[in-house]
mmCIF file of C-alpha atoms in Angstrom:
data_model
loop_
_atom_site.group_PDB
_atom_site.id
_atom_site.type_symbol
_atom_site.label_atom_id
_atom_site.label_comp_id
_atom_site.label_asym_id
_atom_site.label_seq_id
_atom_site.Cartn_x
_atom_site.Cartn_y
_atom_site.Cartn_z
ATOM 1 C CA MET Y 1 120.425 -59.381 206.378
ATOM 2 C CA PRO Y 2 122.422 -56.183 207.150
ATOM 3 C CA LYS Y 3 125.271 -54.995 205.047
ATOM 4 C CA ALA Y 4 128.867 -54.664 206.380
ATOM 5 C CA TYR Y 5 131.685 -52.343 205.991
ATOM 6 C CA TRP Y 6 135.429 -53.224 205.792
ATOM 7 C CA ILE Y 7 137.318 -50.272 207.017
ATOM 8 C CA ALA Y 8 141.077 -49.820 206.530
ATOM 9 C CA SER Y 9 142.522 -46.928 208.533
ATOM 10 C CA ARG Y 10 145.715 -45.661 209.941
ATOM 11 C CA ILE Y 11 147.288 -46.511 206.569
ATOM 12 C CA THR Y 12 150.942 -45.738 205.988
ATOM 13 C CA ILE Y 13 152.317 -46.730 202.576
ATOM 14 C CA ASN Y 14 156.087 -47.544 203.079
ATOM 15 C CA ASP Y 15 156.607 -49.057 199.608
ATOM 16 C CA GLN Y 16 154.364 -47.861 196.710
ATOM 17 C CA ALA Y 17 155.392 -50.672 194.472
ATOM 18 C CA LYS Y 18 154.144 -53.291 197.052
ATOM 19 C CA GLN Y 19 150.914 -51.307 197.511
ATOM 20 C CA ASP Y 20 150.397 -51.220 193.716
ATOM 21 C CA ALA Y 21 150.944 -55.052 193.497
ATOM 22 C CA TYR Y 22 148.462 -55.587 196.342
ATOM 23 C CA ALA Y 23 145.858 -53.274 194.756
ATOM 24 C CA LYS Y 24 146.127 -55.051 191.412
ATOM 25 C CA LEU Y 25 144.977 -58.308 192.932
ATOM 26 C CA ALA Y 26 142.874 -56.997 195.862
ATOM 27 C CA GLY Y 27 140.429 -55.113 193.746
ATOM 28 C CA PRO Y 28 139.205 -58.109 191.706
ATOM 29 C CA ALA Y 29 139.167 -60.373 194.922
ATOM 30 C CA ILE Y 30 137.009 -57.811 196.742
ATOM 31 C CA ALA Y 31 134.715 -57.444 193.714
ATOM 32 C CA ALA Y 32 134.355 -61.226 193.426
ATOM 33 C CA HIS Y 33 132.920 -61.261 196.954
ATOM 34 C CA GLY Y 34 130.425 -58.513 196.358
ATOM 35 C CA GLY Y 35 132.537 -55.604 197.717
ATOM 36 C CA THR Y 36 132.098 -52.163 196.482
ATOM 37 C CA PHE Y 37 134.551 -49.335 197.252
ATOM 38 C CA LEU Y 38 132.723 -46.317 198.875
ATOM 39 C CA ALA Y 39 135.799 -44.317 199.910
ATOM 40 C CA LEU Y 40 139.190 -44.877 198.550
ATOM 41 C CA GLY Y 41 141.885 -42.535 199.717
ATOM 42 C CA GLY Y 42 140.106 -39.283 199.449
ATOM 43 C CA ARG Y 43 140.409 -36.255 201.708
ATOM 44 C CA VAL Y 44 140.355 -37.132 205.407
ATOM 45 C CA ALA Y 45 139.719 -34.771 208.268
ATOM 46 C CA SER Y 46 140.875 -36.341 211.612
ATOM 47 C CA LEU Y 47 138.574 -34.826 214.132
ATOM 48 C CA GLU Y 48 139.445 -36.946 217.201
ATOM 49 C CA GLY Y 49 141.853 -39.684 217.878
ATOM 50 C CA PHE Y 50 144.601 -40.767 215.508
ATOM 51 C CA GLN Y 51 145.790 -38.618 212.616
ATOM 52 C CA GLN Y 52 144.606 -40.293 209.371
ATOM 53 C CA SER Y 53 146.279 -39.816 206.052
ATOM 54 C CA ARG Y 54 144.316 -42.439 204.144
ATOM 55 C CA VAL Y 55 141.070 -44.355 204.810
ATOM 56 C CA VAL Y 56 139.390 -46.969 202.704
ATOM 57 C CA VAL Y 57 135.707 -48.068 203.188
ATOM 58 C CA THR Y 58 134.282 -51.055 201.304
ATOM 59 C CA GLU Y 59 130.663 -52.145 201.450
ATOM 60 C CA PHE Y 60 129.723 -55.835 201.405
ATOM 61 C CA PRO Y 61 126.416 -57.444 201.236
ATOM 62 C CA SER Y 62 126.862 -59.011 204.608
ATOM 63 C CA PHE Y 63 129.232 -59.336 207.485
ATOM 64 C CA GLU Y 64 129.901 -62.994 206.456
ATOM 65 C CA ALA Y 65 130.744 -61.941 202.814
ATOM 66 C CA ALA Y 66 133.301 -59.451 204.080
ATOM 67 C CA VAL Y 67 135.054 -61.924 206.375
ATOM 68 C CA ALA Y 68 134.953 -64.619 203.652
ATOM 69 C CA CYS Y 69 136.638 -62.159 201.320
ATOM 70 C CA TYR Y 70 139.444 -61.439 203.706
ATOM 71 C CA GLU Y 71 139.922 -65.104 204.356
ATOM 72 C CA SER Y 72 139.782 -66.136 200.664
ATOM 73 C CA ASP Y 73 142.732 -67.472 198.830
ATOM 74 C CA GLU Y 74 142.404 -64.638 196.228
ATOM 75 C CA TYR Y 75 142.584 -61.841 198.854
ATOM 76 C CA GLN Y 76 145.278 -63.590 200.843
ATOM 77 C CA ALA Y 77 147.344 -63.707 197.631
ATOM 78 C CA ALA Y 78 146.960 -59.939 197.347
ATOM 79 C CA HIS Y 79 147.669 -59.529 201.056
ATOM 80 C CA ALA Y 80 150.995 -61.402 200.587
ATOM 81 C CA LYS Y 81 152.175 -58.736 198.109
ATOM 82 C CA ILE Y 82 152.216 -56.162 200.908
ATOM 83 C CA ASP Y 83 155.091 -57.830 202.604
ATOM 84 C CA GLY Y 84 155.716 -55.028 205.104
ATOM 85 C CA GLY Y 85 155.171 -52.302 202.492
ATOM 86 C CA VAL Y 86 151.945 -51.006 204.162
ATOM 87 C CA ASP Y 87 150.974 -50.500 207.826
ATOM 88 C CA ARG Y 88 147.218 -50.336 208.462
ATOM 89 C CA ASP Y 89 144.331 -51.339 210.693
ATOM 90 C CA ILE Y 90 141.459 -53.291 209.193
ATOM 91 C CA CYS Y 91 138.091 -54.107 210.768
ATOM 92 C CA VAL Y 92 134.693 -55.232 209.537
ATOM 93 C CA VAL Y 93 131.605 -53.704 211.106
ATOM 94 C CA GLU Y 94 128.058 -54.904 210.551
ATOM 95 C CA ALA Y 95 125.593 -52.170 209.587
ATOM 96 C CA LEU Y 96 122.408 -51.447 211.401
ATOM 97 C CA ASP Y 97 119.474 -53.687 210.190
#
């Protein structure tokens, strides 16, 4: 079964306190579903398309695990902490087999 990658991009943090409250709960929820952070807000070079200031890439053991994490009660509790404090795009992409 191929791995999957949860990619958060086009991130704008409007309220750092809300981002911090989210991160405190999101990290453990992601880890509980087998997620591992591969890139977490390091340097970004936007070569084409939208200007990026922050990108997060998280590896999961499968596409299903990544989607189940997002839909889980634990992650949704974290997501509720954002409450307009962060704008971002999130997608899950299945890796090549």
